[in-house]
Amino acid sequence: PITSYKNITSNPFATYTGYFNHYGLNPYVALDNWRRDGKVDNVLSNLDLSFKATNDLSFTWRIAANIRNRNEQSTSKGQVAVNAPNTNTPIPASVGNASQRYYRLSSEVFGRWDKKFNDFRVGVLAGTYVRDEQTTNSSVGATNLVVPELYTISNGVGGVTGSNSLSKRRMVSVFGSANFNYKGWANVEFTARNDWASVFDESNRSFFYPGVNASLVLSDAIPGLKTPTFSFFKVSASVTKTANADIGAYNTASTFSGTGAGFPYNIPGYTANNSALNPLLKPEFINSKEVGLQLGFLRDRILIEASAYHQDNTNQIINVQVSNATGYTGALVNAASFVNKGVELDLKLNPLVNLGNVAVNFKVNGTYNNSEIKSIYEGLDRLAIGGFATASNYAIVGNPAFVFLANDYTRDSLGRVIVSSSTGLPTANTNLKQYGRTAPLWIVGLTPSVSYKNLTLSVVGEYRGGHYAYSGIGSAMAWTGVSAATAQNNRERFVFPNSSYLDGSGKYVANTNVTINDANNFYTGVYRTVTSNFLHSADSWRIREVSLGYEFPSSVFKGQNVIKGLNVTVNARNLFLWVPESNQFTDPDFNFTTGNTTGISTSQINPPTRMIGFNITATF
């Protein structure tokens, strides 16, 4: 077992130079050599101030702050490698210090006027919102430390590296709404908002988006419709427009980056970035239409909610390839559009069972979401979103956002894998093949809970399905011979399943007896280069969370006026996960990067972990 290599000093086969695996390190050596220690301070604060000028008019001021400071040090002890049996090269001792400071401050001021006129009620709201964000990063490092395990920058003789960055963003908004209600069962509301975002050029900084929504509580509007059995009936509809300004602070002007090494003669130098940024970028817009239905039965012990939506996403900001002759490799443009549509269903049984001190509640929610790319860019019908050369997310016109493109084995007209008639080995097809979607088509949530007096046990289960994931760790496992696939056929020669070869007459015939000449070379060779081998169903069932909480009775706090309530909860997350047999690798929700790229993981991602913690909530 791997634990036998824990003694990295006295076990010659556990040392950095003596470990048996030429392609990987003893994990205990890595644990001892590389360390990262740091501290993150988060400060979250909110302040709400309200003033009621009259019975009909009130004002509210909300201030919020999110401040985060992160400081960390990364170190490497260094490893000497002289005549290493596994040919490992030396690792220099090094130290690096990094710090980040982020703050987000927001202020919202609004006034609300609410007045009743006989059967009518009118509400008007108007306000303004300001958000300020700033991120500062700095780092410094040194290599080839002279004094062992003295992790100071001055101890390095291999040169000092460093970098720093500063990013600022600001958004100012004004908003308003007008609400009209008749007898409590008929309601219509008009909304409007205008934002000014600093991330855009002055000519495009201002953008306006309105909306309207209406609802009817038919169980109140129609006499006799409401009964003890049929207790609630509501229909609703909305048409809204929203905007998205979520781009970097400097995406509308071309920027320069340091060259790293002095250019030349240790003089600072800079080079233009590869993406041609667009000063005329505009916000992305989403036009949404939604209809909804709510039903209640048995005095609302059974509640059913259903909604259907259709979203037109336009002006999507994408990076397209441009000719290298321009001096750039890509350009940021407003171009793509896609449609997003779906259905959401909720069922609440509150309570499902009620036996005095014992109550059982149950909630089920389901979402069906589909999308279609309508356009990308003039003359472009597909666009790589992110991933690897032979396994990537793509936007393709007429397909969901997004799909996988990956390479496969070379196949004949009947779909059989073509192998060599002499070696039995297949070949990888250099053309990419389209596979399934990257985002789940279905999401189902199950939330049962059981209460006994002040004690509550709740569980959150979830199903996701209808999509695919790529696990790059499969290729690494094949290379080192630790995957399940490499143990098939007892590591002996075998006939490749569903294969064919070209016979002397120039026809492809079924292969029944030509075996792969070397199974070891097959798995470390062509097998690991065919990325469809590691593309699998991303379906999963999981227990996302289990919590057990206790609410202290109010009688405990009698005789004092400081604490009004106390709740203690123990919770556990990611307890259990079930996946299809095709997924022999990792959690399909894992992703190797942020942004729009989804469903792609690598061997550099940590395995799934269970987390157990507790919360204490006090009310004063």
XYZ file of C-alpha atoms in Angstrom:
620
model
C 0.000 0.000 0.000
C 1.017 3.615 -0.477
C 1.344 4.033 3.294
C 4.455 1.830 3.191
C 6.241 4.766 1.539
C 5.530 7.125 4.427
C 9.074 6.962 5.857
C 10.845 9.166 3.312
C 14.189 9.249 5.119
C 15.057 5.642 5.998
C 13.136 3.760 3.298
C 15.340 3.941 0.166
C 12.338 3.270 -2.075
C 10.370 6.173 -0.571
C 12.931 8.918 -1.116
C 12.724 11.520 -3.849
C 15.398 9.779 -5.917
C 14.495 6.165 -5.083
C 10.708 6.143 -5.539
C 9.651 3.491 -8.052
C 7.469 5.727 -10.216
C 9.457 7.762 -12.692
C 6.362 9.722 -13.734
C 5.153 10.767 -10.311
C 6.359 11.678 -6.859
C 5.899 9.814 -3.636
C 2.962 11.804 -2.190
C 4.666 11.843 1.206
C 7.710 13.511 -0.367
C 5.451 16.096 -1.980
C 3.690 16.660 1.346
C 7.012 17.210 3.096
C 8.606 19.366 0.395
C 5.889 21.782 -0.656
C 3.875 23.707 1.889
C 1.520 26.636 1.702
C 0.531 28.412 4.879
C -1.657 31.450 5.053
C -4.490 33.300 6.620
C -7.681 34.715 5.191
C -9.624 37.379 7.049
C -13.202 38.051 5.963
C -15.247 40.918 7.321
C -18.924 41.076 6.378
C -21.061 43.904 7.676
C -24.527 45.272 7.014
C -26.353 48.317 8.308
C -30.031 49.106 7.722
C -31.494 52.462 8.666
C -35.208 53.141 8.243
C -37.255 56.284 8.724
C -41.032 56.477 8.550
C -41.910 60.029 7.542
C -45.679 59.469 7.458
C -48.059 56.539 7.564
C -47.677 56.256 3.786
C -44.061 57.291 3.206
C -40.860 55.637 4.437
C -37.158 55.788 3.607
C -34.465 53.107 3.896
C -30.669 53.269 3.686
C -28.704 50.028 3.425
C -24.932 49.878 3.633
C -22.924 46.686 3.120
C -19.219 45.912 3.173
C -17.306 42.789 2.192
C -13.597 43.024 3.003
C -11.203 40.131 2.475
C -7.477 40.014 3.195
C -5.405 37.004 2.203
C -1.732 36.460 3.037
C 0.100 33.247 2.315
C 3.579 31.824 1.970
C 4.516 28.972 -0.368
C 7.742 27.095 0.300
C 9.814 24.285 -1.159
C 12.516 22.561 0.903
C 14.310 21.529 -2.248
C 15.538 18.100 -3.284
C 19.030 17.043 -4.326
C 19.263 14.462 -7.102
C 22.694 13.031 -7.919
C 22.752 9.860 -10.039
C 19.096 9.307 -9.158
C 17.918 5.789 -10.105
C 14.575 7.227 -11.241
C 16.355 10.053 -13.141
C 14.532 12.755 -11.163
C 16.088 16.198 -11.485
C 16.915 18.493 -8.554
C 14.192 20.710 -7.094
C 15.469 24.125 -5.978
C 14.541 25.403 -2.547
C 12.253 28.411 -2.891
C 9.914 30.765 -1.105
C 7.052 32.922 -2.314
C 4.872 35.414 -0.496
C 1.527 36.567 -1.866
C -1.128 38.907 -0.584
C -4.529 39.975 -1.821
C -6.886 42.642 -0.585
C -10.437 42.846 -1.852
C -13.238 45.091 -0.808
C -16.772 45.587 -2.018
C -18.778 48.484 -0.631
C -22.385 49.153 -1.527
C -24.942 51.748 -0.591
C -28.640 51.643 -1.404
C -31.126 54.404 -0.635
C -34.792 54.194 -1.553
C -38.115 55.658 -0.624
C -41.432 53.835 -0.593
C -44.901 55.370 -0.808
C -47.880 53.111 -0.186
C -51.480 54.304 -0.213
C -54.853 52.589 -0.141
C -57.848 54.018 -2.030
C -60.943 51.970 -1.147
C -60.381 48.610 -2.905
C -57.178 49.763 -4.577
C -53.676 49.947 -3.182
C -50.881 51.835 -4.934
C -47.204 51.450 -4.113
C -44.364 53.482 -5.590
C -40.670 52.880 -4.939
C -37.680 54.928 -6.130
C -34.045 54.668 -5.186
C -30.385 54.627 -6.068
C -27.598 52.078 -5.650
C -23.806 52.467 -5.704
C -21.282 49.615 -5.653
C -17.516 50.002 -5.473
C -15.045 47.113 -5.891
C -11.270 47.027 -5.673
C -8.798 44.140 -5.821
C -5.094 44.479 -5.093
C -2.620 41.620 -5.601
C 1.100 41.494 -4.924
C 3.630 38.683 -4.841
C 7.371 38.238 -4.423
C 9.523 35.122 -4.543
C 13.076 33.814 -4.503
C 14.722 30.533 -5.548
C 17.945 28.636 -4.806
C 17.835 29.331 -1.081
C 21.278 29.107 0.529
C 20.423 28.301 4.156
C 18.133 25.244 4.268
C 14.585 25.935 5.451
C 15.240 29.642 6.021
C 12.326 31.011 4.057
C 13.230 34.644 3.516
C 13.551 36.472 0.223
C 17.090 37.609 1.042
C 18.185 33.945 1.393
C 17.787 33.316 -2.334
C 20.562 33.584 -4.908
C 18.515 32.529 -7.921
C 16.971 35.933 -8.483
C 13.897 37.646 -7.114
C 10.568 37.676 -8.939
C 7.570 39.818 -8.192
C 4.341 41.199 -9.544
C 1.447 43.395 -8.527
C -1.943 44.350 -9.922
C -4.786 46.719 -9.141
C -8.357 46.475 -10.397
C -11.231 48.895 -9.731
C -14.882 48.736 -10.761
C -17.873 50.908 -9.956
C -21.570 50.759 -10.752
C -24.184 53.437 -10.120
C -27.886 52.686 -10.537
C -31.268 54.332 -10.252
C -34.380 52.194 -10.050
C -38.078 52.441 -9.498
C -41.307 50.501 -9.474
C -45.034 51.152 -9.435
C -47.396 48.550 -8.009
C -51.175 48.481 -8.385
C -53.302 46.049 -6.384
C -57.056 45.438 -6.367
C -58.641 43.782 -3.338
C -55.460 41.802 -2.716
C -56.115 39.305 -5.532
C -55.212 41.306 -8.657
C -51.735 42.767 -8.892
C -49.628 44.430 -11.599
C -46.171 45.915 -11.163
C -43.975 47.964 -13.496
C -40.226 48.127 -12.869
C -37.381 50.102 -14.411
C -33.671 50.396 -13.775
C -30.747 52.267 -15.307
C -27.130 51.352 -14.608
C -23.885 53.160 -15.276
C -20.928 50.734 -15.265
C -17.323 51.908 -15.226
C -16.110 48.816 -17.096
C -17.541 50.165 -20.371
C -16.547 53.141 -22.475
C -18.362 56.389 -21.665
C -20.502 56.043 -24.797
C -21.893 52.666 -23.626
C -21.760 53.072 -19.881
C -25.486 53.731 -19.439
C -28.063 51.001 -20.058
C -31.765 50.806 -19.248
C -33.955 47.768 -18.663
C -37.662 47.691 -17.760
C -40.093 44.951 -16.740
C -43.690 44.192 -15.920
C -45.319 41.371 -13.971
C -48.907 40.562 -13.069
C -50.720 37.991 -10.951
C -54.251 36.891 -10.082
C -55.256 34.955 -6.958
C -58.272 33.239 -8.487
C -59.174 31.425 -5.285
C -59.947 34.855 -3.773
C -61.348 36.453 -6.925
C -63.964 33.801 -7.760
C -66.584 33.223 -5.041
C -67.003 29.585 -4.063
C -63.774 28.437 -5.689
C -61.909 28.271 -2.395
C -62.777 25.235 -0.261
C -61.056 23.313 2.555
C -59.847 20.877 -0.114
C -58.886 23.411 -2.803
C -57.394 26.252 -0.775
C -55.266 28.324 -3.172
C -55.118 29.093 -6.904
C -52.835 31.750 -8.385
C -51.630 32.523 -11.919
C -48.832 34.920 -12.833
C -46.909 36.220 -15.835
C -43.934 38.506 -16.369
C -41.950 40.141 -19.157
C -38.585 41.550 -18.110
C -35.313 42.767 -19.506
C -32.062 42.524 -17.563
C -28.465 43.437 -18.320
C -25.123 41.882 -17.461
C -21.954 43.931 -17.057
C -19.802 41.176 -15.578
C -16.525 41.780 -17.403
C -13.084 42.714 -16.180
C -12.123 46.257 -15.307
C -9.840 46.644 -18.312
C -11.574 44.807 -21.141
C -12.297 47.828 -23.325
C -8.715 49.007 -23.895
C -5.624 47.103 -24.976
C -3.210 46.528 -22.125
C 0.434 45.547 -21.723
C 2.099 42.946 -19.529
C 5.618 42.609 -18.201
C 7.939 40.392 -20.223
C 9.190 38.558 -17.150
C 12.892 38.712 -17.853
C 14.548 42.129 -18.182
C 14.295 43.422 -21.733
C 17.130 43.720 -22.441
C 19.984 44.124 -19.949
C 17.662 43.860 -16.914
C 15.650 46.882 -18.050
C 11.865 46.618 -17.511
C 9.965 45.771 -20.673
C 6.344 45.210 -21.652
C 4.526 43.460 -24.440
C 1.026 43.950 -25.842
C -1.489 41.300 -24.834
C -2.746 38.879 -27.474
C -6.411 39.912 -27.341
C -7.588 43.030 -29.160
C -9.968 44.591 -26.667
C -12.961 46.529 -27.914
C -13.719 50.063 -26.656
C -17.248 49.757 -28.095
C -18.275 46.751 -26.001
C -21.850 46.873 -24.729
C -23.624 44.993 -21.927
C -25.197 41.596 -22.485
C -28.995 41.605 -22.396
C -31.561 38.983 -21.394
C -35.203 39.310 -22.432
C -37.329 36.956 -20.335
C -40.930 35.806 -20.483
C -42.385 33.644 -17.727
C -45.759 32.234 -16.730
C -46.514 30.588 -13.415
C -49.146 28.612 -11.561
C -49.576 27.977 -7.824
C -52.050 25.510 -6.327
C -52.832 24.742 -2.703
C -54.772 21.793 -1.306
C -55.974 20.745 2.141
C -55.522 24.199 3.647
C -52.143 24.540 1.928
C -50.679 21.358 3.380
C -50.014 20.467 -0.253
C -48.522 23.275 -2.346
C -47.694 22.949 -6.037
C -45.812 25.597 -7.999
C -45.052 25.423 -11.716
C -43.473 27.924 -14.076
C -42.269 27.996 -17.658
C -39.757 30.507 -18.976
C -38.178 31.617 -22.238
C -35.046 33.773 -22.312
C -33.446 35.477 -25.307
C -29.793 36.195 -24.560
C -28.294 38.773 -26.922
C -25.129 40.841 -27.258
C -23.109 38.041 -25.654
C -19.461 38.991 -25.180
C -17.144 36.419 -26.769
C -13.502 36.151 -27.820
C -13.082 35.326 -31.521
C -9.914 34.409 -33.375
C -8.384 36.986 -35.699
C -5.520 36.831 -38.165
C -2.074 36.937 -36.578
C -1.232 39.600 -39.142
C -3.233 42.044 -37.005
C -0.750 41.627 -34.180
C -3.336 39.813 -32.082
C -4.716 36.287 -31.856
C -8.215 37.172 -30.655
C -10.723 39.978 -30.275
C -13.445 40.637 -27.717
C -16.779 41.404 -29.412
C -20.542 41.564 -28.843
C -21.884 38.884 -31.146
C -23.394 35.652 -29.861
C -27.030 35.022 -29.023
C -28.814 32.001 -27.604
C -32.202 30.950 -26.284
C -32.691 29.453 -22.846
C -36.003 27.821 -21.952
C -37.318 25.470 -19.359
C -39.818 24.423 -16.738
C -39.592 24.508 -12.940
C -41.786 22.436 -10.623
C -42.077 22.487 -6.828
C -44.088 20.251 -4.529
C -44.281 20.962 -0.806
C -45.951 18.654 1.716
C -46.059 20.634 4.951
C -46.548 18.603 6.988
C -46.583 15.230 5.291
C -47.127 13.641 8.712
C -48.202 15.430 11.881
C -48.289 13.406 15.113
C -48.280 15.999 17.837
C -44.630 16.557 18.730
C -43.474 14.771 15.566
C -43.792 16.384 12.126
C -42.490 15.185 8.767
C -42.145 17.666 5.904
C -41.173 16.867 2.342
C -40.222 19.056 -0.604
C -39.484 18.085 -4.199
C -38.277 20.471 -6.875
C -37.427 19.734 -10.473
C -35.952 21.797 -13.287
C -35.821 21.088 -16.989
C -33.550 23.523 -18.824
C -32.682 23.512 -22.506
C -30.860 26.024 -24.664
C -29.980 26.644 -28.288
C -27.228 28.731 -29.861
C -28.826 31.066 -32.423
C -25.766 32.894 -33.710
C -22.087 33.317 -32.881
C -20.307 35.710 -35.231
C -20.437 36.618 -38.883
C -19.030 33.689 -40.878
C -18.611 31.577 -37.732
C -20.865 28.637 -36.838
C -18.843 27.221 -33.952
C -16.585 28.613 -31.257
C -14.284 26.933 -28.734
C -15.270 28.024 -25.228
C -12.535 26.314 -23.231
C -10.815 23.041 -22.481
C -8.135 21.130 -24.364
C -7.277 20.700 -28.029
C -8.973 17.290 -28.253
C -11.637 17.708 -25.523
C -13.327 21.069 -25.286
C -16.574 22.952 -24.746
C -17.940 24.388 -27.992
C -20.728 26.738 -28.928
C -22.257 25.419 -32.166
C -25.187 27.094 -33.915
C -28.352 25.027 -33.517
C -27.016 23.113 -30.490
C -27.246 23.566 -26.709
C -24.935 25.913 -24.861
C -22.556 24.130 -24.763
C -21.528 20.745 -26.233
C -18.398 18.603 -26.103
C -16.108 18.101 -29.066
C -13.569 15.310 -28.608
C -11.537 12.974 -30.769
C -12.341 9.294 -31.267
C -10.794 6.213 -32.853
C -10.755 6.022 -36.636
C -13.829 4.023 -37.675
C -15.195 2.409 -40.825
C -18.597 3.080 -42.399
C -20.242 0.610 -39.987
C -18.858 2.380 -36.917
C -16.259 -0.298 -36.176
C -12.831 0.770 -34.922
C -10.208 0.293 -37.644
C -7.100 -1.550 -36.443
C -3.870 -2.556 -38.118
C -3.997 -6.031 -39.645
C -0.490 -6.687 -38.324
C -0.358 -5.023 -34.884
C -4.052 -4.976 -33.965
C -3.645 -1.373 -32.799
C -6.240 1.325 -33.579
C -5.407 4.911 -34.488
C -6.754 8.202 -33.197
C -8.888 10.264 -35.550
C -7.599 13.827 -35.679
C -11.062 15.191 -36.515
C -13.152 16.172 -33.518
C -16.530 14.521 -33.008
C -19.541 16.112 -31.341
C -20.809 14.556 -28.124
C -23.408 15.521 -25.530
C -24.190 18.730 -23.726
C -22.062 20.124 -20.903
C -24.892 21.427 -18.684
C -27.502 19.209 -17.007
C -30.853 18.883 -18.737
C -32.593 17.777 -15.543
C -32.059 18.757 -11.905
C -34.203 17.182 -9.187
C -33.983 18.045 -5.503
C -35.436 16.094 -2.573
C -35.615 17.672 0.880
C -37.237 15.594 3.642
C -37.149 16.801 7.236
C -38.285 15.352 10.555
C -38.963 17.444 13.648
C -39.447 16.315 17.230
C -40.227 19.178 19.550
C -37.257 21.562 19.091
C -35.011 19.050 17.288
C -34.966 18.970 13.466
C -33.217 16.554 11.104
C -33.156 17.509 7.418
C -31.588 15.957 4.324
C -30.909 17.493 0.903
C -30.637 15.022 -1.982
C -30.080 15.920 -5.619
C -30.078 14.336 -9.060
C -28.420 15.894 -12.114
C -28.610 14.264 -15.513
C -28.660 14.512 -19.271
C -25.119 15.828 -19.727
C -21.503 14.702 -20.127
C -18.174 15.300 -18.398
C -14.535 14.791 -19.359
C -12.114 13.429 -16.734
C -8.521 14.112 -17.739
C -7.309 12.015 -14.822
C -8.287 8.954 -16.880
C -5.444 9.643 -19.294
C -2.965 10.037 -16.435
C -4.177 6.802 -14.819
C -3.721 4.939 -18.109
C -0.179 6.302 -18.418
C 0.771 4.996 -14.975
C -1.193 1.745 -15.313
C -3.504 2.274 -12.346
C -6.844 2.633 -14.143
C -9.413 -0.167 -14.286
C -9.102 -0.281 -18.080
C -5.419 -1.258 -17.941
C -6.261 -4.322 -15.824
C -8.752 -5.707 -18.331
C -7.852 -8.956 -20.079
C -5.300 -9.624 -17.308
C -2.946 -7.181 -19.051
C -2.571 -9.719 -21.856
C -2.964 -9.279 -25.611
C -6.579 -9.033 -26.763
C -8.738 -8.414 -29.805
C -10.012 -4.843 -29.799
C -13.833 -5.019 -29.406
C -16.001 -4.138 -32.409
C -13.008 -3.623 -34.684
C -12.212 -4.211 -38.329
C -9.158 -4.177 -40.556
C -8.414 -3.695 -44.237
C -7.948 -7.035 -45.982
C -6.111 -7.765 -49.200
C -9.154 -6.956 -51.339
C -9.368 -3.403 -49.998
C -12.449 -4.078 -47.839
C -12.913 -3.707 -44.121
C -13.679 -7.058 -42.493
C -14.614 -7.858 -38.900
C -11.605 -8.497 -36.699
C -11.917 -11.757 -34.789
C -8.318 -12.895 -34.334
C -5.797 -10.038 -34.746
C -4.747 -9.155 -31.207
C -3.091 -5.996 -29.968
C 0.616 -6.769 -30.070
C 1.475 -4.994 -26.800
C -1.223 -4.105 -24.268
C 1.148 -1.980 -22.200
C 2.091 0.233 -25.128
C -1.563 0.455 -26.184
C -2.690 2.037 -22.902
C 0.307 4.357 -22.648
C 0.008 5.216 -26.334
C -3.053 5.605 -28.523
C -5.589 4.764 -25.800
C -4.743 7.777 -23.654
C -4.707 10.141 -26.653
C -8.305 9.285 -27.598
C -10.211 11.632 -25.317
C -13.590 9.986 -25.945
C -12.299 7.163 -23.683
C -12.581 9.593 -20.759
C -15.806 11.305 -21.789
C -18.648 9.871 -19.750
C -22.137 10.468 -18.436
C -22.207 13.203 -15.795
C -25.417 11.874 -14.239
C -25.291 11.690 -10.458
C -27.339 11.146 -7.339
C -25.915 12.644 -4.174
C -26.690 13.528 -0.593
C -25.611 17.140 -0.614
C -26.285 17.934 3.001
C -27.541 16.456 6.266
C -28.184 18.747 9.221
C -29.337 18.232 12.777
C -30.410 21.365 14.631
C -31.773 22.212 18.035
C -33.717 25.381 18.822
C -33.498 26.220 22.512
C -36.928 26.959 24.007
C -37.679 30.555 24.970
C -38.051 29.526 28.612
C -34.271 29.078 28.793
C -33.761 32.827 28.319
C -36.201 34.080 30.919
C -34.831 36.483 33.481
C -32.463 38.299 31.082
C -32.863 40.637 28.103
C -29.646 39.963 26.163
C -30.177 36.673 24.322
C -33.609 36.127 22.803
C -32.929 32.907 20.914
C -30.239 30.277 20.300
C -29.928 27.588 17.630
C -27.172 24.969 17.361
C -26.836 22.951 14.149
C -24.436 20.188 13.128
C -24.193 19.740 9.366
C -22.368 17.490 6.933
C -21.954 18.076 3.196
C -21.161 15.765 0.273
C -21.772 12.624 2.284
C -22.649 10.197 -0.537
C -22.342 10.168 -4.323
C -23.646 7.653 -6.868
C -22.534 7.816 -10.521
C -22.934 5.551 -13.592
C -20.432 2.780 -14.279
C -18.948 4.816 -17.132
C -17.639 7.346 -14.598
C -14.722 5.617 -12.871
C -12.887 8.832 -12.157
C -14.256 11.654 -10.005
C -17.143 13.929 -9.076
C -18.785 15.016 -12.366
C -19.500 18.466 -10.903
C -15.774 19.216 -10.624
C -14.236 21.709 -13.021
C -10.632 22.599 -13.754
C -11.291 26.301 -14.253
C -13.779 29.076 -13.706
C -15.851 30.860 -16.323
C -18.119 29.306 -18.928
C -16.130 26.082 -19.350
C -17.914 23.237 -17.544
C -17.574 19.481 -17.139
C -13.795 19.277 -17.625
C -11.499 18.088 -14.842
C -7.822 17.131 -14.697
C -5.527 15.066 -12.495
C -4.546 18.269 -10.679
C -7.944 18.510 -8.946
C -8.264 17.135 -5.431
C -10.627 14.183 -4.885
C -14.129 14.743 -3.474
C -14.193 15.437 0.246
C -16.807 15.277 2.977
C -17.165 18.324 5.187
C -18.578 18.342 8.709
C -19.190 21.505 10.697
C -21.539 23.283 13.038
C -23.360 26.603 13.289
C -24.393 28.569 16.337
C -26.972 31.279 15.725
C -27.870 33.666 18.506
C -30.606 36.297 18.402
C -30.177 39.403 20.538
